PDB file of C-alpha atoms and ligand atoms in Angstrom:
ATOM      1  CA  UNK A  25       7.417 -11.332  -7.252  1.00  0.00           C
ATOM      2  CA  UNK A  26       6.250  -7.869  -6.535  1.00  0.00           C
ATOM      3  CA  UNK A  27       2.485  -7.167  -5.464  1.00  0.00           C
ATOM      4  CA  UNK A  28       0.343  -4.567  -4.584  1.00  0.00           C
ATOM      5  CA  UNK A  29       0.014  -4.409  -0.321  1.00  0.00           C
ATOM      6  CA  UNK A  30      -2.323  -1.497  -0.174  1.00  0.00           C
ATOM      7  CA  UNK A  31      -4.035   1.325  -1.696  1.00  0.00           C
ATOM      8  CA  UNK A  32      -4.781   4.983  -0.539  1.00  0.00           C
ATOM      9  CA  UNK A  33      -7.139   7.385  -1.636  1.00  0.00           C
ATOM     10  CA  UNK A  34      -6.601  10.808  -0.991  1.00  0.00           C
ATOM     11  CA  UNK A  35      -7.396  14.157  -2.195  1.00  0.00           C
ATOM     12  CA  UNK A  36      -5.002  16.391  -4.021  1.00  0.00           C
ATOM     13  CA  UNK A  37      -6.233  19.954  -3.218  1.00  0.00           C
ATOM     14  CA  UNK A  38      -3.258  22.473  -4.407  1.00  0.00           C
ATOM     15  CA  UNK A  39      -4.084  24.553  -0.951  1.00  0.00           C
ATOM     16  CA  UNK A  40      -3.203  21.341   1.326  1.00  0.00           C
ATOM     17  CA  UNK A  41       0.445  21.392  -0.703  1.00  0.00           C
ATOM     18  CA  UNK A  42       0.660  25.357   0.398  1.00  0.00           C
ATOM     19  CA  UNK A  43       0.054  25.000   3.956  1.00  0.00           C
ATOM     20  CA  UNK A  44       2.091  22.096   4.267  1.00  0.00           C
ATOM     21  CA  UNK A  45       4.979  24.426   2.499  1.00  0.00           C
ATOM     22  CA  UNK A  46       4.241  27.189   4.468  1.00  0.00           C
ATOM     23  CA  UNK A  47       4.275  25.401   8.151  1.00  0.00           C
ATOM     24  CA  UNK A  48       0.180  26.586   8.477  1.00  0.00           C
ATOM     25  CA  UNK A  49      -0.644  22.945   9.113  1.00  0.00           C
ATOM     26  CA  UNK A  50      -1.295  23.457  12.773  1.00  0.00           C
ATOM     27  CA  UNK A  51      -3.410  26.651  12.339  1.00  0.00           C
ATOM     28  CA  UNK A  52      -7.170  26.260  13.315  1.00  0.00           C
ATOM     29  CA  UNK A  53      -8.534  26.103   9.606  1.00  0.00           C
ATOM     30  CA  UNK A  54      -5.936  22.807   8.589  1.00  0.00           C
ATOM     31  CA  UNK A  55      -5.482  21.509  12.284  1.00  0.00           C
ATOM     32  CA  UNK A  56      -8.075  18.954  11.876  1.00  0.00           C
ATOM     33  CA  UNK A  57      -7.635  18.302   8.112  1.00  0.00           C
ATOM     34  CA  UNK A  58      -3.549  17.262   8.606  1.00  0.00           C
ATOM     35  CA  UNK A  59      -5.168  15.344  12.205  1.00  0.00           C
ATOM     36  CA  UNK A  60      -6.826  12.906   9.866  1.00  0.00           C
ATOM     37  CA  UNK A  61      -3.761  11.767   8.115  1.00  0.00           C
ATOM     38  CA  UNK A  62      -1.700  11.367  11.109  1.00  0.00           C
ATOM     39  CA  UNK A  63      -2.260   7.868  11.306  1.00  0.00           C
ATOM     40  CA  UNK A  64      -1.748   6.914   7.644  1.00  0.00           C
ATOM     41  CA  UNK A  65       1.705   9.143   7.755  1.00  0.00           C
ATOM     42  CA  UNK A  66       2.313   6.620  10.920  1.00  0.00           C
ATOM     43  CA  UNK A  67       1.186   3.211   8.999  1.00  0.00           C
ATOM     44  CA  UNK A  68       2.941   4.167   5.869  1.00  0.00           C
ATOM     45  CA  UNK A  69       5.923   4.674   7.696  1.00  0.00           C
ATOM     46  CA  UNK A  70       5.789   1.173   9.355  1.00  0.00           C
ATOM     47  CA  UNK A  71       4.904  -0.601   6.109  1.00  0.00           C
ATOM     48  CA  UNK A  72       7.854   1.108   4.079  1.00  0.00           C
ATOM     49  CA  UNK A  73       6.777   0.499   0.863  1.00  0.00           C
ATOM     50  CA  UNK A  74       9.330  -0.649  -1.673  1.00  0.00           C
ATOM     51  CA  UNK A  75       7.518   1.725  -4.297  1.00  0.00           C
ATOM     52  CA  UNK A  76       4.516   3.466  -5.026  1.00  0.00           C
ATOM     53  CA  UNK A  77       2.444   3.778  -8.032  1.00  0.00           C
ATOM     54  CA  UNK A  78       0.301   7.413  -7.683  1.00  0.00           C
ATOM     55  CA  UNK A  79      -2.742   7.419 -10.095  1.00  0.00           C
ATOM     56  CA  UNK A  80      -3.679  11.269 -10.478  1.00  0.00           C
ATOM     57  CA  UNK A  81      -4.474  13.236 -13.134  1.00  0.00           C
ATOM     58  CA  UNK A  82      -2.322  16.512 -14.630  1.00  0.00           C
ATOM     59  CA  UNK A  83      -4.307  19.624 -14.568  1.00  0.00           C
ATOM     60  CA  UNK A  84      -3.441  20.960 -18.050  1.00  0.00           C
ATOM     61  CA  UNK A  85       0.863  21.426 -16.734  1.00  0.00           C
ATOM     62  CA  UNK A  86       2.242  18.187 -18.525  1.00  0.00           C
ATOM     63  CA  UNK A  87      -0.028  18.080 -20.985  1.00  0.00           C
ATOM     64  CA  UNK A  88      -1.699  21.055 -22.756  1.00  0.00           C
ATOM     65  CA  UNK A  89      -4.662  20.989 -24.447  1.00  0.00           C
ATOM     66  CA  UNK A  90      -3.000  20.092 -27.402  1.00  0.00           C
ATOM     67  CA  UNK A  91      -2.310  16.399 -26.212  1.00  0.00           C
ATOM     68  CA  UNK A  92      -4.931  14.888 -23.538  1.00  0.00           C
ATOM     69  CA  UNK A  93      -3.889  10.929 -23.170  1.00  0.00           C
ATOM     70  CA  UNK A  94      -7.254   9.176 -21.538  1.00  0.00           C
ATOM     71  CA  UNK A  95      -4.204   7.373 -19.757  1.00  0.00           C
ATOM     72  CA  UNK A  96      -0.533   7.884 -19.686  1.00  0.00           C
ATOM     73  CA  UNK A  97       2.043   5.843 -17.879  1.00  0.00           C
ATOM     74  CA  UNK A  98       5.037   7.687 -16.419  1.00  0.00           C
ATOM     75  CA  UNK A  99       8.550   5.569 -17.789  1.00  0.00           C
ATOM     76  CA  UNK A 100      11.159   8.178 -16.817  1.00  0.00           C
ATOM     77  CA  UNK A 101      14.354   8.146 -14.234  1.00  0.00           C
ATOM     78  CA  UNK A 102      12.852  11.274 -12.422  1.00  0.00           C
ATOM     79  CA  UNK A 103       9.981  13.340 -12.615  1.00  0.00           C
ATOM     80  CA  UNK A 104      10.691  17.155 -11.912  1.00  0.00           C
ATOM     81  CA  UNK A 105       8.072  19.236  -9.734  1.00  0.00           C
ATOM     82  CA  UNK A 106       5.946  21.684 -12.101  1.00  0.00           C
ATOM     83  CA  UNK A 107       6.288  25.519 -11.925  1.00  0.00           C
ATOM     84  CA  UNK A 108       1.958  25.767 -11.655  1.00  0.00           C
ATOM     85  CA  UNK A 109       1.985  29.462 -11.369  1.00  0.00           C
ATOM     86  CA  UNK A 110       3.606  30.220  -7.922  1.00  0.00           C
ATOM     87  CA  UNK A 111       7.396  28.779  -8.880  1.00  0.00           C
ATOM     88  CA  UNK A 112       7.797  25.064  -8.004  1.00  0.00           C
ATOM     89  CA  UNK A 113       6.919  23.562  -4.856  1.00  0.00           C
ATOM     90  CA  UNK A 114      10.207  22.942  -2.391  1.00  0.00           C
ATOM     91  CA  UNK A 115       9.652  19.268  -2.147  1.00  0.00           C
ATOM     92  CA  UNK A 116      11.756  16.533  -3.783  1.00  0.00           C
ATOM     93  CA  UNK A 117      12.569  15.559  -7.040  1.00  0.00           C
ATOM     94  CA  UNK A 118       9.849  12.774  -8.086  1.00  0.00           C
ATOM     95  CA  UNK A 119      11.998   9.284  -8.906  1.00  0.00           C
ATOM     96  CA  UNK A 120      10.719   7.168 -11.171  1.00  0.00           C
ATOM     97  CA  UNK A 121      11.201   3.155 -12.055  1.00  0.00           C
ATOM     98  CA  UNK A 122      11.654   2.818 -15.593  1.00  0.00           C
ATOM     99  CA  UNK A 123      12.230  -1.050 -15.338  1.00  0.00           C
ATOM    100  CA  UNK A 124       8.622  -1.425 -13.393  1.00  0.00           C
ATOM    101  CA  UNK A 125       7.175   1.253 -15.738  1.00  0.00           C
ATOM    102  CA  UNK A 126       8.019  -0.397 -19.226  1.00  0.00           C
ATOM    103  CA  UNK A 127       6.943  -3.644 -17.667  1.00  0.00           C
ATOM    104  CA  UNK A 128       3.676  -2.346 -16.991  1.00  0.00           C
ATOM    105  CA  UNK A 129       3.860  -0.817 -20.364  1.00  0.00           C
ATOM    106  CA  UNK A 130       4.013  -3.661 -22.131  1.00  0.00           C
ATOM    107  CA  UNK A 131       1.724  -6.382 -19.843  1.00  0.00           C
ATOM    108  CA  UNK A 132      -0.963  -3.215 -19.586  1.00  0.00           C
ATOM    109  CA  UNK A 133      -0.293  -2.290 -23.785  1.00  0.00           C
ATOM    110  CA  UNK A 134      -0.849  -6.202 -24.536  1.00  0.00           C
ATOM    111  CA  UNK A 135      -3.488  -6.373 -22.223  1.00  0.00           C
ATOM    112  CA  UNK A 136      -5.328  -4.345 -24.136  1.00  0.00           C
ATOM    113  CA  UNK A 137      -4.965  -0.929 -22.326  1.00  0.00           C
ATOM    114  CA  UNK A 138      -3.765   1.479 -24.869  1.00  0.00           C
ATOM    115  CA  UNK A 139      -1.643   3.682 -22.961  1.00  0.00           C
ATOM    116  CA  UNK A 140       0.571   6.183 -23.933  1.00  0.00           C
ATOM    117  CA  UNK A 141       3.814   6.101 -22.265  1.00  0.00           C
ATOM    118  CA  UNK A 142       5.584   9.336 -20.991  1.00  0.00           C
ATOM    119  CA  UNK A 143       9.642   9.520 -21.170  1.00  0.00           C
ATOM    120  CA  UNK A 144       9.345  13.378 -20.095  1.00  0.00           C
ATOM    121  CA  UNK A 145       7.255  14.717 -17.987  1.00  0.00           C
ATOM    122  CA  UNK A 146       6.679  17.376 -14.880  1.00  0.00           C
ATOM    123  CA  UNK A 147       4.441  16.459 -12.314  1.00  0.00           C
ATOM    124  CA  UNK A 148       1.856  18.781 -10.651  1.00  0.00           C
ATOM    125  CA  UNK A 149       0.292  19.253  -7.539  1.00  0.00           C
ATOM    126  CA  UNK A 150      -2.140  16.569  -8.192  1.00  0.00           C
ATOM    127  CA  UNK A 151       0.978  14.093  -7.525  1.00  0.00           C
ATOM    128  CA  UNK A 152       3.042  15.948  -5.223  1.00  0.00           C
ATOM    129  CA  UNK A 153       0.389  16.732  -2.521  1.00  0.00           C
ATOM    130  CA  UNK A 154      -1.008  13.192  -2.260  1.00  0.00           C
ATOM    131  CA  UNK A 155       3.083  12.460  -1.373  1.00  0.00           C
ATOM    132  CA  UNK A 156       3.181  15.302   1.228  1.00  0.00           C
ATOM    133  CA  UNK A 157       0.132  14.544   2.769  1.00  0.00           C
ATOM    134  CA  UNK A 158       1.418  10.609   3.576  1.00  0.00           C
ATOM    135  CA  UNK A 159       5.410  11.548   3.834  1.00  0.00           C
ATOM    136  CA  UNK A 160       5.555  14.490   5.485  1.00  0.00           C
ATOM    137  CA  UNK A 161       8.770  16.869   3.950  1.00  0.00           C
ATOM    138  CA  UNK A 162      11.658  14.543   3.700  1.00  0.00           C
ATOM    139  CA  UNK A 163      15.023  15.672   1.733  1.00  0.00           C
ATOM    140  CA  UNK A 164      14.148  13.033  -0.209  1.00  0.00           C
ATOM    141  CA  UNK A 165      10.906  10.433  -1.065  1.00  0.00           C
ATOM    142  CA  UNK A 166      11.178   7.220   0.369  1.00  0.00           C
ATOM    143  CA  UNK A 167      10.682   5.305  -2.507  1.00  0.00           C
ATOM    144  CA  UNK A 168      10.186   5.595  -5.886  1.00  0.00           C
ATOM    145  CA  UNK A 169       7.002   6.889  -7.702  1.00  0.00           C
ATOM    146  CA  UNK A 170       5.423   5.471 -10.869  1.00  0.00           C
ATOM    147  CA  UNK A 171       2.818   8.037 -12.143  1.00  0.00           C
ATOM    148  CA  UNK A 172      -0.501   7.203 -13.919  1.00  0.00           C
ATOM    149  CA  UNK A 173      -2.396  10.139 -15.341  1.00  0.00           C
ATOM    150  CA  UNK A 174      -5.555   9.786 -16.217  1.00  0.00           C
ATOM    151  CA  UNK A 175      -7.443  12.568 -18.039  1.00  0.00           C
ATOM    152  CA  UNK A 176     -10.887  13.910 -15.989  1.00  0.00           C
ATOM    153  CA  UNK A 177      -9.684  17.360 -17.332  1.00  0.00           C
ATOM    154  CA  UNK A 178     -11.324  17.226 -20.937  1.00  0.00           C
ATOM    155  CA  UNK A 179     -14.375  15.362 -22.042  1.00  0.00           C
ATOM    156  CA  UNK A 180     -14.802  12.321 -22.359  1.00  0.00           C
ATOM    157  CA  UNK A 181     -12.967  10.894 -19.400  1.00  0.00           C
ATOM    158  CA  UNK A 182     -12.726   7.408 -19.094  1.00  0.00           C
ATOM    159  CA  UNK A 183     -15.964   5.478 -17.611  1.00  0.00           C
ATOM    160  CA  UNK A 184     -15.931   4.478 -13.671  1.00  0.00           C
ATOM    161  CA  UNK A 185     -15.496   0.637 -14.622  1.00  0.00           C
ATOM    162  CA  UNK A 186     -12.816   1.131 -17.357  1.00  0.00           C
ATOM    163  CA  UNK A 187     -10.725   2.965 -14.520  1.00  0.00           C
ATOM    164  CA  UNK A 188     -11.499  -0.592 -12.344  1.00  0.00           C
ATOM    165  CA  UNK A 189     -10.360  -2.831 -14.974  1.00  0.00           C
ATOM    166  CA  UNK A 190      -7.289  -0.733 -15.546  1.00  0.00           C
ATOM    167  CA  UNK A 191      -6.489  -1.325 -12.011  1.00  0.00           C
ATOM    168  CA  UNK A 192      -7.104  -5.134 -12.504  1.00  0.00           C
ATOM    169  CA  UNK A 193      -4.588  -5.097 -14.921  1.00  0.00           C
ATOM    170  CA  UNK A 194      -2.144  -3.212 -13.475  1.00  0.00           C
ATOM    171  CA  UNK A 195      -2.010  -5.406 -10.477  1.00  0.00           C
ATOM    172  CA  UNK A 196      -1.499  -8.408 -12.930  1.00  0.00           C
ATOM    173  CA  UNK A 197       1.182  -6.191 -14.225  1.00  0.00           C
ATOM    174  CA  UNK A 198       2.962  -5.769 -11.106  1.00  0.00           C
ATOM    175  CA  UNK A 199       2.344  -9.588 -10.146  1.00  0.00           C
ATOM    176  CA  UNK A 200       4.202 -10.329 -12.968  1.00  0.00           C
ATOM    177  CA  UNK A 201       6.987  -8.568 -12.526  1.00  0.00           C
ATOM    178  CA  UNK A 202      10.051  -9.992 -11.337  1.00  0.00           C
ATOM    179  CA  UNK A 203      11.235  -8.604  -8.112  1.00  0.00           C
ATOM    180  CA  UNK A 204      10.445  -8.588  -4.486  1.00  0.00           C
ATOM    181  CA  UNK A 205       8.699  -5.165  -4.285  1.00  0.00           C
ATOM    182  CA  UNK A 206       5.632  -4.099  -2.170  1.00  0.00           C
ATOM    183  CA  UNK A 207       3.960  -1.937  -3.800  1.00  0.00           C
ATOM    184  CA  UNK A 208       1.461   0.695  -2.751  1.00  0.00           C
ATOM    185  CA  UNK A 209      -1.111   2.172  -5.015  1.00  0.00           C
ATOM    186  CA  UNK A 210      -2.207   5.852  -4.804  1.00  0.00           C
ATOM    187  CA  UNK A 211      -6.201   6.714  -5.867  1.00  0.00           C
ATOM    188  CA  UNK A 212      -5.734  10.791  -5.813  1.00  0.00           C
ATOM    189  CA  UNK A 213      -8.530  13.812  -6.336  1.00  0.00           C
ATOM    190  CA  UNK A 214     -11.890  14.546  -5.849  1.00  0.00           C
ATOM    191  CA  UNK A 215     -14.172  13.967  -3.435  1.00  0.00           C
ATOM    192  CA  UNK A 216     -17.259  16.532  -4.527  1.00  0.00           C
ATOM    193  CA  UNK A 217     -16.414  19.433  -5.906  1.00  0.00           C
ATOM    194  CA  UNK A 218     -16.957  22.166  -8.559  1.00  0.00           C
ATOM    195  CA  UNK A 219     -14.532  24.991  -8.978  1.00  0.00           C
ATOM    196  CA  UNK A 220     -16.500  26.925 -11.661  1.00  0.00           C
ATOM    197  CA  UNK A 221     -19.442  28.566 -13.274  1.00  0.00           C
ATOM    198  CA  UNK A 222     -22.549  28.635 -11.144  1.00  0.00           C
ATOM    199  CA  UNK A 223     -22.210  25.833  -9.067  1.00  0.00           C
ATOM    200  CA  UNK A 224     -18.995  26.943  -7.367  1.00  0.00           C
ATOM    201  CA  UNK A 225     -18.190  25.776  -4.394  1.00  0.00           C
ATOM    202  CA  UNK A 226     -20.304  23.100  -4.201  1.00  0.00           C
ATOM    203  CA  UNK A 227     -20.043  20.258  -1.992  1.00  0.00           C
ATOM    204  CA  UNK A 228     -22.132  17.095  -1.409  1.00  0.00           C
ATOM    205  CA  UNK A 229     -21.277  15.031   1.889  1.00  0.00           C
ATOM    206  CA  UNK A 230     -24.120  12.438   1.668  1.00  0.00           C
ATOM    207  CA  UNK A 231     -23.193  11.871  -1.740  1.00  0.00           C
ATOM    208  CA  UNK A 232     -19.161  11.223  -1.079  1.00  0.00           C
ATOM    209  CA  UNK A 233     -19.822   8.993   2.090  1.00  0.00           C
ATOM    210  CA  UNK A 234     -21.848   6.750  -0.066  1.00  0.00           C
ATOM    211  CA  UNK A 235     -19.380   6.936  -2.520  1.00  0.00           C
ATOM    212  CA  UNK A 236     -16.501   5.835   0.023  1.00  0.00           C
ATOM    213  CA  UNK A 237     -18.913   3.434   1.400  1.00  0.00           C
ATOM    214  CA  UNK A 238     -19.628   1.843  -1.910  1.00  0.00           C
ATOM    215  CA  UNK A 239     -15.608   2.223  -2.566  1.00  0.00           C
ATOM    216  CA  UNK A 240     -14.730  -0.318   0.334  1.00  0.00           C
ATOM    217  CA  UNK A 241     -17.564  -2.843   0.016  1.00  0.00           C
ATOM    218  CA  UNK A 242     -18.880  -2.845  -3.440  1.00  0.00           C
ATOM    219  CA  UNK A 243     -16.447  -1.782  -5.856  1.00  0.00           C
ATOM    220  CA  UNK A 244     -18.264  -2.640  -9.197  1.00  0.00           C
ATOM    221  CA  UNK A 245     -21.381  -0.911  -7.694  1.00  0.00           C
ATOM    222  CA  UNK A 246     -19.078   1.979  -7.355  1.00  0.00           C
ATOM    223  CA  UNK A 247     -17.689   1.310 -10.584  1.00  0.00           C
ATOM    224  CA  UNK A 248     -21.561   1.765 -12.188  1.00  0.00           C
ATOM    225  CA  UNK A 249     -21.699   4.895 -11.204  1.00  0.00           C
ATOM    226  CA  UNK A 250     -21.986   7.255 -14.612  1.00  0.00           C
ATOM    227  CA  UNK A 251     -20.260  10.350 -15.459  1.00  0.00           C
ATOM    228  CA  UNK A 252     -23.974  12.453 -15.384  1.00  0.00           C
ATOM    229  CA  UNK A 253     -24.406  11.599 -12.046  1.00  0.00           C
ATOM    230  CA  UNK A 254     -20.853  12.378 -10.309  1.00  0.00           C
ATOM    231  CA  UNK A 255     -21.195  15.671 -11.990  1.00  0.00           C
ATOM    232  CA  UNK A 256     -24.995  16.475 -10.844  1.00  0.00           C
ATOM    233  CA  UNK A 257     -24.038  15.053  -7.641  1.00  0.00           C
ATOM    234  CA  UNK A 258     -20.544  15.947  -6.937  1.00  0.00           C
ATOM    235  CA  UNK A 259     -19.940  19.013  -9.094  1.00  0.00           C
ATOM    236  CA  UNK A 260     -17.598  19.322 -12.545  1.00  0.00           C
ATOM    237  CA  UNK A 261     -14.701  18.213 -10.659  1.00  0.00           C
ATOM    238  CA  UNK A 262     -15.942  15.725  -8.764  1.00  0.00           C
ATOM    239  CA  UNK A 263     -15.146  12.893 -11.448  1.00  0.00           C
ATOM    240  CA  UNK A 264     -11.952  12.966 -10.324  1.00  0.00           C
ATOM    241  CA  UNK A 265     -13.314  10.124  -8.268  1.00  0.00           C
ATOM    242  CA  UNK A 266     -12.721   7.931 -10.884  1.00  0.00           C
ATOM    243  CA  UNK A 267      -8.866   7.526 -10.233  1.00  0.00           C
ATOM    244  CA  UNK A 268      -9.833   6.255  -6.883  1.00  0.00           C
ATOM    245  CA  UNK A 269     -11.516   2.978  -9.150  1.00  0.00           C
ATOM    246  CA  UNK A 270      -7.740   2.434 -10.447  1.00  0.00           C
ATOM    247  CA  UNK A 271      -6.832   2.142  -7.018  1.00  0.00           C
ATOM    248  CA  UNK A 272      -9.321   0.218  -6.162  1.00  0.00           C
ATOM    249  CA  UNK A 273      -9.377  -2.309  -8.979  1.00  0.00           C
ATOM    250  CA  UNK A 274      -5.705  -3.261  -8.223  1.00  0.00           C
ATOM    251  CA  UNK A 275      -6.728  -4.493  -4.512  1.00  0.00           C
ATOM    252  CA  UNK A 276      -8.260  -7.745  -3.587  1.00  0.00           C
ATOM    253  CA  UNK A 277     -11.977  -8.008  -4.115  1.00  0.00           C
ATOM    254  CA  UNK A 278     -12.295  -7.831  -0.246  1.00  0.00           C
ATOM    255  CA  UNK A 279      -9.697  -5.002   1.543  1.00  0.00           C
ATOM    256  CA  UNK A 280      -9.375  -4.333   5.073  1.00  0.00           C
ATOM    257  CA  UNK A 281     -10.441  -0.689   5.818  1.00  0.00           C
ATOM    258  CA  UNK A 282      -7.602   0.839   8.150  1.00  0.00           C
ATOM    259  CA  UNK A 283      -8.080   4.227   8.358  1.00  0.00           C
ATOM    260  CA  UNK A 284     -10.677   6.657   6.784  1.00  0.00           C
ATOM    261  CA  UNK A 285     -10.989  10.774   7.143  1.00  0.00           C
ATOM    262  CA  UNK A 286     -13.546  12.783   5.521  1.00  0.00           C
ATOM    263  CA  UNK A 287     -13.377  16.775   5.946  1.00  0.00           C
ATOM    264  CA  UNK A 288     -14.953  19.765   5.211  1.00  0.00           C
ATOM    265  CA  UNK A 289     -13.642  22.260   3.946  1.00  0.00           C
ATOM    266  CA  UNK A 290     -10.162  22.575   2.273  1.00  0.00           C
ATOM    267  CA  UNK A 291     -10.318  25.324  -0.239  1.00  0.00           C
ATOM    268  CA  UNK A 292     -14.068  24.915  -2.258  1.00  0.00           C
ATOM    269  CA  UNK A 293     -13.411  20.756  -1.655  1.00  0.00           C
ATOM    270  CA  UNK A 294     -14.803  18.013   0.615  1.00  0.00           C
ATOM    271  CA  UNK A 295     -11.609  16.084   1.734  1.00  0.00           C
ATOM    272  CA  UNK A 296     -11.755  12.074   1.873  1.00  0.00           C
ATOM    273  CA  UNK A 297      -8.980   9.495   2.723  1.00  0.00           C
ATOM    274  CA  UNK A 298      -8.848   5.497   2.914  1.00  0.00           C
ATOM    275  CA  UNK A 299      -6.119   3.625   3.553  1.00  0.00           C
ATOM    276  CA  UNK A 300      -7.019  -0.156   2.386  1.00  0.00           C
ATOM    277  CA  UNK A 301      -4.996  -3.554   2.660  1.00  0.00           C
ATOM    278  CA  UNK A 302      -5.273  -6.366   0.768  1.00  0.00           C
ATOM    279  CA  UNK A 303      -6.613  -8.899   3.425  1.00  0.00           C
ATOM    280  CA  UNK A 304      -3.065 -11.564   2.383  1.00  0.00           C
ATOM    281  CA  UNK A 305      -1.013  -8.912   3.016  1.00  0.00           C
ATOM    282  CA  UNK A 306      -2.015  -8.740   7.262  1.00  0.00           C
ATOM    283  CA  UNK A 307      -0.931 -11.448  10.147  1.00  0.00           C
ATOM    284  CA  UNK A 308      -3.781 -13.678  10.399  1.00  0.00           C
ATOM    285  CA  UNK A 309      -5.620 -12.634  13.969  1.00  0.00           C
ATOM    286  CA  UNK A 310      -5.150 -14.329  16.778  1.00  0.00           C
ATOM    287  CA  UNK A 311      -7.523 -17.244  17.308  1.00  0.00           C
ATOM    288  CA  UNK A 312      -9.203 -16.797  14.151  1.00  0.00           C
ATOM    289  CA  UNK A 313     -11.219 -19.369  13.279  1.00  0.00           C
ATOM    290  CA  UNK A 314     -11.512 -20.989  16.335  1.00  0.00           C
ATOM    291  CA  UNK A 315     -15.038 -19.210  17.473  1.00  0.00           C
ATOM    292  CA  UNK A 316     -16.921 -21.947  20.297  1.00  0.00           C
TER     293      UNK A 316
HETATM  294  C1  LIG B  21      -8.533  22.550  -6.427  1.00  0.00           C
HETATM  295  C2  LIG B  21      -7.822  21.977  -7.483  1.00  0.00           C
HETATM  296  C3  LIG B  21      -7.843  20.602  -7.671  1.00  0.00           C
HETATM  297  O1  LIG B  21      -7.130  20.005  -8.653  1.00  0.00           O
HETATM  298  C4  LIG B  21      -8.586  19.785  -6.861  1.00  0.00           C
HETATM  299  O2  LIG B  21      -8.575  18.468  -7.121  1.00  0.00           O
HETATM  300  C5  LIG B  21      -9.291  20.341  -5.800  1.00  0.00           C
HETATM  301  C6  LIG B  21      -9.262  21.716  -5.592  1.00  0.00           C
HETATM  302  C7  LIG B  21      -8.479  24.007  -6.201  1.00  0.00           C
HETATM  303  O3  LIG B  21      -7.936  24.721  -7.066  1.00  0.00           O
HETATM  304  O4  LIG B  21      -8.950  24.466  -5.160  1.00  0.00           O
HETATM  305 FE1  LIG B  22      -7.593  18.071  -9.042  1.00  0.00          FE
END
């Protein structure tokens, strides 16, 4: 049976994909940003994943304004990197896994979770990056990719708990399906921050520890949380943080907490990072249980 091993959270700021393109990562304003993910690049590397599911949202390439799916479930052989203004980004061609995608489609669809499903599709920086930041710049991605948009673009986007059911379900989804895969689970965007209008640039650190605080420990506290407040307290695009409850929700109730970074700043945005694993999926520690 497949299952989910793990989940990561990560930002998906477009500048992080540029100075990893343009070899700036060791320059003083990015050296301890790219520090932070050294580890995970090193974990992720060790767990070789057999495939990854990356729940981001599209910033108005894929989809227009025209068409704005609340979510949208990536079936395709191979998702091309979009052209977002500055010609595409030099990294590899995004494959997909159809057979795992329309299986999700249909146990998420008859769960109950209308998605729409995508047969074409480019893919933007807020699925690329989160890749780059954990891979590095291989020739090609070391597994395939099964993208979940999720619209925070245009409102109304979906409440904090729907996001944590839809991650229930997709980990039935993936229990369910019929292959020895380990799967890891992407949680991509935020943490606080507002790229517009009067409150540009704003950033809230207090407000994004308790929020990765409440992430680890008490995910349906988390969950509560209500569109007014992540955008009085973390700025317009700050409900991004919502994709990180899809993430989330597909984990075990209790995680292990393996590696977290929090920076500020990388372009207007306050940076955050957890790597989580499902407690089943470690070696049980040595002489656990056996406490005199
Ligand atoms: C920026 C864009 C994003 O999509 C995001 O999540 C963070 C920052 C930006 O344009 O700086
Ligand atoms: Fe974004």
């Amino acid at each position: 049976m497949a299952r989910i091993v793990a989940g990561i959270a990560t930002s998906h700021v477009p500048a992080i994909g540029a100075a990893i393109d343009q070899g700036k990562t060791d320059e003083p304003y990015w050296q301890p940003l790219f520090r932070g993910f050294e580890k995970s690049r090193q974990w992720i590397a060790a767990l070789q994943p057999d495939l990854a599911i990356v729940v981001y949202n599209d910033h108005a390439t894929a989809f227009s304004l025209e068409v704005i799916p609340t979510f949208a479930l990536g079936c395709a052989a191979e998702f091309a990197p979009a052209d977002e203004g500055w010609g595409r980004r030099k990294v590899p061609i995004v494959y997909g896994h159809p057979e795992l995608a329309w299986h999700m489609a249909q146990s998420l669809i008859l769960d109950e979770f209308d998605l729409t499903i995508v047969n074409r599709m480019e893919v933007d920086h807020g699925l690329t990056v989160p890749l780059s930041l954990l891979f590095g710049q291989p020739q090609r991605w070391p597994c395939p990719v099964i993208p979940v948009c999720v619209n925070v673009v245009q409102y109304p986007p979906p409440t904090g708990n729907r996001c944590l059911q839809l991650g229930r379900a997709i980990r039935k989804a993936v229990g369910s399906f019929d292959r020895d895969l380990r799967v890891v689970i992407f949680g991509t965007g935020g943490m606080s921050h507002q790229l517009q209008a009067e409150r540009a640039g704003l950033i809230n650190p207090e407000f994004d520890r308790r929020f990765l605080d409440a992430l680890v420990h008490d995910p349906r506290g988390a969950a509560a949380i209500p569109h007014i407040e992540y955008l009085r307290e973390a700025g317009s695009e700050g409900i991004e943080l919502v994709m990180w409850l899809v993430m989330r929700g597909a984990l075990d109730d209790r995680v292990t907490e393996i590696h977290r970074h929090y920076h500020v700043p990388a372009s207007n945005t306050a940076v955050g990072h957890l790597v989580l694993e499902n407690a089943a999926s470690q070696p049980p520690s040595v002489g656990h249980g056996h406490r005199n």
